[in-house]
Every structure is written in structure tokens, then in C-alpha cells.
Amino acid sequence: MTEILVLVDHADGAVRKTTTELLTIARRAGEPSAVFLGSGYEAAKETLSAFGAEKVYVADAPELDDYLVAPKAEVLAQIAANVNPAAVLIASNPDGKEIAARLAVKLESGIITDAVDVGADLTTTQSAFAASYSVTARVTHGTPVITVKPNSATPEQAATTPVEEKVAASVSDTSKAARIVSRSAREATGRPELTEAAIVVSGGRGTGGNFAPVEALADALGGAVGASRAAVDSGWYPHSHQVGQTGQTVSPQLYIAAGISGAIQHRAGMQTSKTIVAVDKDPEAPIFSMVDFGVVGDLHTILPQATEEILKRKG
Ligand code: FAD
């Protein structure tokens, strides 16, 4: 069987959902081998075996977390050079894309970023020009390095007992040139991570800067909060919550857009959501052309009503 390397995306061993998606995708093309870099491997083990890693290369080296991504790219390149896999799959987030770029240079290989699907023959699909075009591509030189956007696959369990191979993290001084001097945790909201959430409630310019009804509805539903670029550019919500072409891509079971007109750049980040609901006071708003359910009205009235009803039903 062909070995496919999957770089584990984790925080102190807490494996992010994107990794379980990558393991599922890797299984289509061959035998998934996880690569765990950094500290906390014991905490990650269970998830990696539940989602089908046949093998895990472990560099359980806390010092890898002390630097920016260069040391991780270096160790991953050493593993890939030894293993000679059919492909390396990495999550499409800022760190993942930088690691992928450095890896492709070190391996002198082709790279494809932001794939939304990867077939059994490692042919990738990318969404281009705000999802107006779908691009099918394949790496034809070296070991394909592919970054895959979150929610591109539904994680499938495939219980395994992975073979563990310890790897020495030998890192050059060049890779250690930039060190992390401090970290500050994001304010804990208790909400799920935006790109992983099953339910997302997003607010746009129509909120007028008052995100309280959006947050209240998200909390009643156990969802995450998103925002349009207009809301983010106005300083009403952090950029990390922006959904769209230049923000995050989300693909939840339920996406609720409140006071968002439905510009193509916003659609690019949410159009694969399973059920889409929009609340907008303008019946002609373009968002209504793509929704499963639309409510014409003032979000400051509609959202609190919905929240109250949901909380009532929850008891
Ligand atoms: P608007 O288009 O102004 O829509 C506001 C809506 O709220 C209107 O439909 C209005 O009827 C409604 N409304 C007003 N008051 C109420 C109320 N009280 N109750 C209910 N409804 C109300 N945009 C993104 O979102 N994400 C991106 O990643 C992104 N990337 C971009 C990249 C590029 C290169 C460019 C050029 C643009 C990008 N944009 C992006 C911007 C995009 O083109 C739109 O400008 C933006 O999405 C508009 O945000 P909005 O829908 O909140 O605001």
C-alpha cells in the first residue's frame, strides 16, 4: 500500500478536527501515517488510532513548540525524505501553509494549497475566483505536498493500532533563528472553534455593530460566531472570525447569516454549508438566492425571538 503522511495539527496533543479529515482523505489514496511534532503525544494517541493512522512518526520534542514553524518543517522534511511517501497532507491554516511551502522547497517538490478535495489518485480540487471556478490539479514533480482546507471531508472512524516510530528532532541553528518569546491565550468564550463548528451564526453590516443578538443566538444553539468583512473592517468583530474569500472557510451543518447581503466574496467562505438561513430586512438581498430558509425582517427583532424560542424548547 502507498504511504501518505499526514501532519498532525494539535495544541499540546489535543488533535484538531482537520487532522481527522486529513486521515480520512489519506485513506482514500493509501495508508495514512501521522506525523506528530511537538509536545503532548500521549494525549493525541487515541484520536490518531480512532481515525485510522496505520503508523505514527513521533518527534515528541517540546522544544519544537518554542520556535516558529521552521524547525517543524525541517523535521517533517527529514521524515518525508526517509519514508518517500506518495504525498504529504497538511491542514490549510497559516502555520500549515508555511510548513508546506518550506517542505516543498526542501523536497524540491510541487505543492498545491487550499485543496477542497483530494481524490484517490491524489488529484486535487481547488476553488478559485470566489468559487466561480473549480480547478482540478495534480503535482507532477517530486512528492506532492498538499494543504487541504478545513471541512473538506467528513471524518470517518477507522480504528487501528498504529505502529509508533520515534524520530529524533534534529534541528539546525538556521531553523531556530526565530523564537517565540510569549504567548497569550485568546479570551475563552466557551464557543466552538469557527472552522470546526457544526453551527455558525454570522453577523454583517446590518448588525450596526451590535453583535449581542448574534452571540446570544450562537450560544443558544451551541454554535460559533462569524462575521462579514464589512463588520470586521468596521472594527465590530475580530478578523479571526471573518468568513469568506479573505477569511475563514466554514462548512457547518447550519449557517445563519444575519444582516449580510451575500456578496460573492462572503459566499466563497460559506456556500458549502449544509443548511443556510438568512435574516435580512431587504427582500432583494442577494443572499436570499442561495438560502434554504429566508426571513425578511430586522435582525434585532428576529434573532432575539429565535433565541427565546430555542431556549424555551431546551427547557
Ligand atoms: P452589506 O453588503 O452592506 O450588507 C448588509 C446587509 O444587511 C444588507 O443586505 C442590508 O439589507 C442588511 N441589513 C441592514 N440592516 C439590517 C437589519 N437591521 N436587520 C437585517 N438586515 C439588515 N466579504 C466577506 O464577508 N468576507 C470576505 O472574506 C471578503 N473578502 C473580500 C475580498 C476582496 C478582494 C474584496 C474586494 C471584497 C471582499 N469582501 C469580503 C467584501 C464583500 O465584497 C462585501 O463588501 C461584504 O461581504 C459586505 O458585507 P455585508 O454583507 O455585511 O454588508
Short mmCIF file of N, CA and C in Angstrom, two decimals, residues 217-310:
data_model
loop_
_atom_site.label_atom_id
_atom_site.label_comp_id
_atom_site.label_asym_id
_atom_site.label_seq_id
_atom_site.Cartn_x
_atom_site.Cartn_y
_atom_site.Cartn_z
N LEU A 217 -27.77 34.12 19.98
CA LEU A 217 -28.33 33.01 19.19
C LEU A 217 -27.29 31.89 19.04
N ALA A 218 -26.04 32.28 18.79
CA ALA A 218 -24.98 31.27 18.67
C ALA A 218 -24.89 30.46 19.97
N ASP A 219 -24.96 31.13 21.11
CA ASP A 219 -24.85 30.43 22.39
C ASP A 219 -26.05 29.51 22.64
N ALA A 220 -27.23 29.97 22.25
CA ALA A 220 -28.42 29.13 22.44
C ALA A 220 -28.30 27.85 21.60
N LEU A 221 -27.64 27.96 20.45
CA LEU A 221 -27.51 26.81 19.54
C LEU A 221 -26.21 26.03 19.76
N GLY A 222 -25.35 26.53 20.64
CA GLY A 222 -24.05 25.88 20.85
C GLY A 222 -23.13 26.08 19.65
N GLY A 223 -23.28 27.20 18.97
CA GLY A 223 -22.51 27.44 17.75
C GLY A 223 -21.39 28.46 17.91
N ALA A 224 -20.70 28.71 16.80
CA ALA A 224 -19.62 29.70 16.76
C ALA A 224 -20.16 30.98 16.12
N VAL A 225 -19.43 32.07 16.33
CA VAL A 225 -19.83 33.35 15.75
C VAL A 225 -18.91 33.70 14.58
N GLY A 226 -19.52 34.07 13.44
CA GLY A 226 -18.76 34.53 12.29
C GLY A 226 -19.12 35.98 11.99
N ALA A 227 -18.43 36.57 11.03
CA ALA A 227 -18.70 37.96 10.68
C ALA A 227 -18.37 38.18 9.21
N SER A 228 -19.04 39.15 8.61
CA SER A 228 -18.68 39.53 7.24
C SER A 228 -17.48 40.48 7.31
N ARG A 229 -16.88 40.70 6.17
CA ARG A 229 -15.73 41.61 6.15
C ARG A 229 -16.14 43.04 6.50
N ALA A 230 -17.35 43.41 6.09
CA ALA A 230 -17.80 44.77 6.41
C ALA A 230 -17.83 44.96 7.92
N ALA A 231 -18.29 43.93 8.65
CA ALA A 231 -18.34 44.02 10.11
C ALA A 231 -16.94 44.04 10.71
N VAL A 232 -16.06 43.23 10.12
CA VAL A 232 -14.68 43.16 10.64
C VAL A 232 -13.95 44.47 10.34
N ASP A 233 -14.10 44.96 9.11
CA ASP A 233 -13.42 46.21 8.73
C ASP A 233 -13.91 47.39 9.57
N SER A 234 -15.15 47.31 10.04
CA SER A 234 -15.67 48.39 10.89
C SER A 234 -15.18 48.27 12.32
N GLY A 235 -14.43 47.20 12.60
CA GLY A 235 -13.89 47.01 13.95
C GLY A 235 -14.92 46.44 14.93
N TRP A 236 -15.99 45.85 14.40
CA TRP A 236 -17.05 45.34 15.27
C TRP A 236 -16.76 43.93 15.77
N TYR A 237 -15.96 43.19 15.00
CA TYR A 237 -15.64 41.82 15.40
C TYR A 237 -14.23 41.48 14.93
N PRO A 238 -13.51 40.59 15.65
CA PRO A 238 -12.12 40.31 15.27
C PRO A 238 -11.99 39.64 13.90
N HIS A 239 -10.87 39.94 13.24
CA HIS A 239 -10.64 39.39 11.90
C HIS A 239 -10.64 37.86 11.90
N SER A 240 -10.21 37.27 13.02
CA SER A 240 -10.15 35.79 13.07
C SER A 240 -11.53 35.16 12.87
N HIS A 241 -12.60 35.98 12.96
CA HIS A 241 -13.96 35.46 12.79
C HIS A 241 -14.52 35.74 11.39
N GLN A 242 -13.73 36.40 10.54
CA GLN A 242 -14.25 36.74 9.21
C GLN A 242 -14.44 35.49 8.36
N VAL A 243 -15.61 35.40 7.76
CA VAL A 243 -15.93 34.28 6.87
C VAL A 243 -15.87 34.79 5.44
N GLY A 244 -15.19 34.06 4.58
CA GLY A 244 -15.18 34.47 3.18
C GLY A 244 -13.85 34.26 2.49
N GLN A 245 -13.76 34.82 1.32
CA GLN A 245 -12.60 34.65 0.45
C GLN A 245 -11.30 35.01 1.15
N THR A 246 -11.31 36.11 1.90
CA THR A 246 -10.09 36.53 2.59
C THR A 246 -10.20 36.26 4.09
N GLY A 247 -11.11 35.38 4.45
CA GLY A 247 -11.26 34.99 5.86
C GLY A 247 -11.27 33.48 5.97
N GLN A 248 -12.08 32.97 6.86
CA GLN A 248 -12.15 31.52 7.08
C GLN A 248 -13.16 30.87 6.15
N THR A 249 -12.91 29.61 5.84
CA THR A 249 -13.90 28.82 5.12
C THR A 249 -14.62 27.95 6.13
N VAL A 250 -15.93 28.04 6.15
CA VAL A 250 -16.69 27.19 7.07
C VAL A 250 -17.65 26.32 6.27
N SER A 251 -17.94 25.18 6.81
CA SER A 251 -18.86 24.27 6.13
C SER A 251 -19.72 23.57 7.17
N PRO A 252 -20.45 24.34 7.98
CA PRO A 252 -21.20 23.72 9.08
C PRO A 252 -22.49 23.05 8.61
N GLN A 253 -23.14 22.36 9.52
CA GLN A 253 -24.45 21.79 9.22
C GLN A 253 -25.47 22.92 9.03
N LEU A 254 -25.32 23.98 9.84
CA LEU A 254 -26.26 25.10 9.78
C LEU A 254 -25.49 26.42 9.79
N TYR A 255 -25.73 27.28 8.80
CA TYR A 255 -25.10 28.61 8.74
C TYR A 255 -26.22 29.65 8.75
N ILE A 256 -26.18 30.53 9.72
CA ILE A 256 -27.19 31.59 9.80
C ILE A 256 -26.50 32.93 9.53
N ALA A 257 -26.91 33.61 8.47
CA ALA A 257 -26.34 34.91 8.11
C ALA A 257 -27.33 36.00 8.52
N ALA A 258 -26.89 36.92 9.36
CA ALA A 258 -27.79 37.98 9.82
C ALA A 258 -27.24 39.33 9.39
N GLY A 259 -28.01 40.03 8.57
CA GLY A 259 -27.57 41.35 8.10
C GLY A 259 -26.36 41.27 7.20
N ILE A 260 -26.31 40.22 6.40
CA ILE A 260 -25.21 40.01 5.44
C ILE A 260 -25.85 39.91 4.05
N SER A 261 -25.39 40.76 3.11
CA SER A 261 -26.10 40.84 1.82
C SER A 261 -25.84 39.64 0.92
N GLY A 262 -24.68 38.96 1.11
CA GLY A 262 -24.40 37.78 0.30
C GLY A 262 -23.49 38.06 -0.87
N ALA A 263 -22.50 38.94 -0.67
CA ALA A 263 -21.51 39.22 -1.72
C ALA A 263 -20.75 37.93 -2.06
N ILE A 264 -20.28 37.86 -3.30
CA ILE A 264 -19.62 36.63 -3.76
C ILE A 264 -18.42 36.27 -2.88
N GLN A 265 -17.73 37.30 -2.37
CA GLN A 265 -16.55 37.01 -1.52
C GLN A 265 -16.98 36.42 -0.19
N HIS A 266 -18.16 36.75 0.28
CA HIS A 266 -18.66 36.12 1.53
C HIS A 266 -19.10 34.69 1.23
N ARG A 267 -19.82 34.52 0.13
CA ARG A 267 -20.29 33.17 -0.25
C ARG A 267 -19.15 32.17 -0.34
N ALA A 268 -18.00 32.68 -0.85
CA ALA A 268 -16.85 31.79 -1.06
C ALA A 268 -16.46 31.06 0.21
N GLY A 269 -16.78 31.65 1.36
CA GLY A 269 -16.37 31.03 2.62
C GLY A 269 -17.45 30.22 3.29
N MET A 270 -18.69 30.20 2.74
CA MET A 270 -19.76 29.50 3.48
C MET A 270 -20.72 28.72 2.60
N GLN A 271 -20.49 28.77 1.28
CA GLN A 271 -21.51 28.22 0.39
C GLN A 271 -21.65 26.70 0.46
N THR A 272 -20.67 26.02 1.06
CA THR A 272 -20.81 24.56 1.17
C THR A 272 -21.50 24.16 2.48
N SER A 273 -22.01 25.14 3.23
CA SER A 273 -22.77 24.82 4.45
C SER A 273 -23.99 23.98 4.07
N LYS A 274 -24.36 23.04 4.94
CA LYS A 274 -25.43 22.11 4.57
C LYS A 274 -26.79 22.80 4.50
N THR A 275 -27.11 23.58 5.53
CA THR A 275 -28.37 24.34 5.52
C THR A 275 -28.04 25.81 5.78
N ILE A 276 -28.57 26.68 4.92
CA ILE A 276 -28.26 28.12 5.05
C ILE A 276 -29.55 28.88 5.34
N VAL A 277 -29.48 29.71 6.37
CA VAL A 277 -30.62 30.55 6.76
C VAL A 277 -30.13 32.00 6.73
N ALA A 278 -30.95 32.89 6.18
CA ALA A 278 -30.56 34.32 6.20
C ALA A 278 -31.68 35.15 6.81
N VAL A 279 -31.26 36.16 7.56
CA VAL A 279 -32.19 37.16 8.09
C VAL A 279 -31.72 38.50 7.55
N ASP A 280 -32.56 39.14 6.75
CA ASP A 280 -32.16 40.43 6.16
C ASP A 280 -33.43 41.25 5.95
N LYS A 281 -33.33 42.56 6.17
CA LYS A 281 -34.54 43.38 6.04
C LYS A 281 -34.88 43.70 4.60
N ASP A 282 -33.90 43.45 3.69
CA ASP A 282 -34.14 43.74 2.27
C ASP A 282 -34.52 42.44 1.54
N PRO A 283 -35.78 42.34 1.08
CA PRO A 283 -36.19 41.09 0.39
C PRO A 283 -35.41 40.83 -0.89
N GLU A 284 -34.76 41.88 -1.42
CA GLU A 284 -33.99 41.72 -2.67
C GLU A 284 -32.52 41.39 -2.38
N ALA A 285 -32.13 41.23 -1.14
CA ALA A 285 -30.72 40.96 -0.82
C ALA A 285 -30.28 39.69 -1.54
N PRO A 286 -29.10 39.71 -2.20
CA PRO A 286 -28.65 38.55 -2.99
C PRO A 286 -28.53 37.27 -2.17
N ILE A 287 -28.33 37.39 -0.87
CA ILE A 287 -28.18 36.19 -0.03
C ILE A 287 -29.41 35.27 -0.14
N PHE A 288 -30.58 35.88 -0.40
CA PHE A 288 -31.80 35.07 -0.44
C PHE A 288 -31.82 34.10 -1.63
N SER A 289 -30.93 34.34 -2.63
CA SER A 289 -30.92 33.43 -3.79
C SER A 289 -30.21 32.12 -3.47
N MET A 290 -29.56 32.05 -2.31
CA MET A 290 -28.80 30.83 -2.02
C MET A 290 -29.25 30.13 -0.75
N VAL A 291 -30.32 30.60 -0.13
CA VAL A 291 -30.66 30.07 1.19
C VAL A 291 -31.66 28.92 1.12
N ASP A 292 -31.68 28.14 2.18
CA ASP A 292 -32.72 27.12 2.33
C ASP A 292 -33.94 27.75 3.00
N PHE A 293 -33.68 28.67 3.95
CA PHE A 293 -34.76 29.39 4.62
C PHE A 293 -34.38 30.86 4.72
N GLY A 294 -35.29 31.74 4.37
CA GLY A 294 -35.01 33.17 4.47
C GLY A 294 -36.06 33.86 5.31
N VAL A 295 -35.62 34.80 6.13
CA VAL A 295 -36.55 35.59 6.93
C VAL A 295 -36.31 37.06 6.59
N VAL A 296 -37.36 37.74 6.10
CA VAL A 296 -37.24 39.17 5.80
C VAL A 296 -37.67 39.94 7.04
N GLY A 297 -36.74 40.68 7.60
CA GLY A 297 -37.08 41.45 8.80
C GLY A 297 -35.84 42.00 9.46
N ASP A 298 -36.07 42.71 10.57
CA ASP A 298 -34.97 43.33 11.31
C ASP A 298 -34.32 42.28 12.22
N LEU A 299 -33.03 42.09 12.05
CA LEU A 299 -32.35 41.05 12.83
C LEU A 299 -32.41 41.33 14.33
N HIS A 300 -32.54 42.61 14.69
CA HIS A 300 -32.58 42.94 16.12
C HIS A 300 -33.90 42.49 16.75
N THR A 301 -34.88 42.19 15.91
CA THR A 301 -36.15 41.65 16.41
C THR A 301 -36.17 40.13 16.23
N ILE A 302 -35.78 39.69 15.03
CA ILE A 302 -35.90 38.27 14.68
C ILE A 302 -34.96 37.39 15.52
N LEU A 303 -33.70 37.79 15.64
CA LEU A 303 -32.73 36.94 16.34
C LEU A 303 -33.11 36.73 17.81
N PRO A 304 -33.45 37.79 18.56
CA PRO A 304 -33.87 37.55 19.95
C PRO A 304 -35.11 36.66 20.05
N GLN A 305 -36.04 36.81 19.09
CA GLN A 305 -37.23 35.94 19.12
C GLN A 305 -36.82 34.48 18.94
N ALA A 306 -35.92 34.26 17.97
CA ALA A 306 -35.46 32.88 17.73
C ALA A 306 -34.73 32.34 18.95
N THR A 307 -33.88 33.17 19.54
CA THR A 307 -33.11 32.73 20.72
C THR A 307 -34.06 32.36 21.86
N GLU A 308 -35.06 33.22 22.08
CA GLU A 308 -36.01 32.97 23.18
C GLU A 308 -36.75 31.65 22.95
N GLU A 309 -37.16 31.42 21.72
CA GLU A 309 -37.91 30.21 21.39
C GLU A 309 -37.03 28.95 21.58
N ILE A 310 -35.79 29.06 21.14
CA ILE A 310 -34.87 27.91 21.27
C ILE A 310 -34.62 27.60 22.75
#
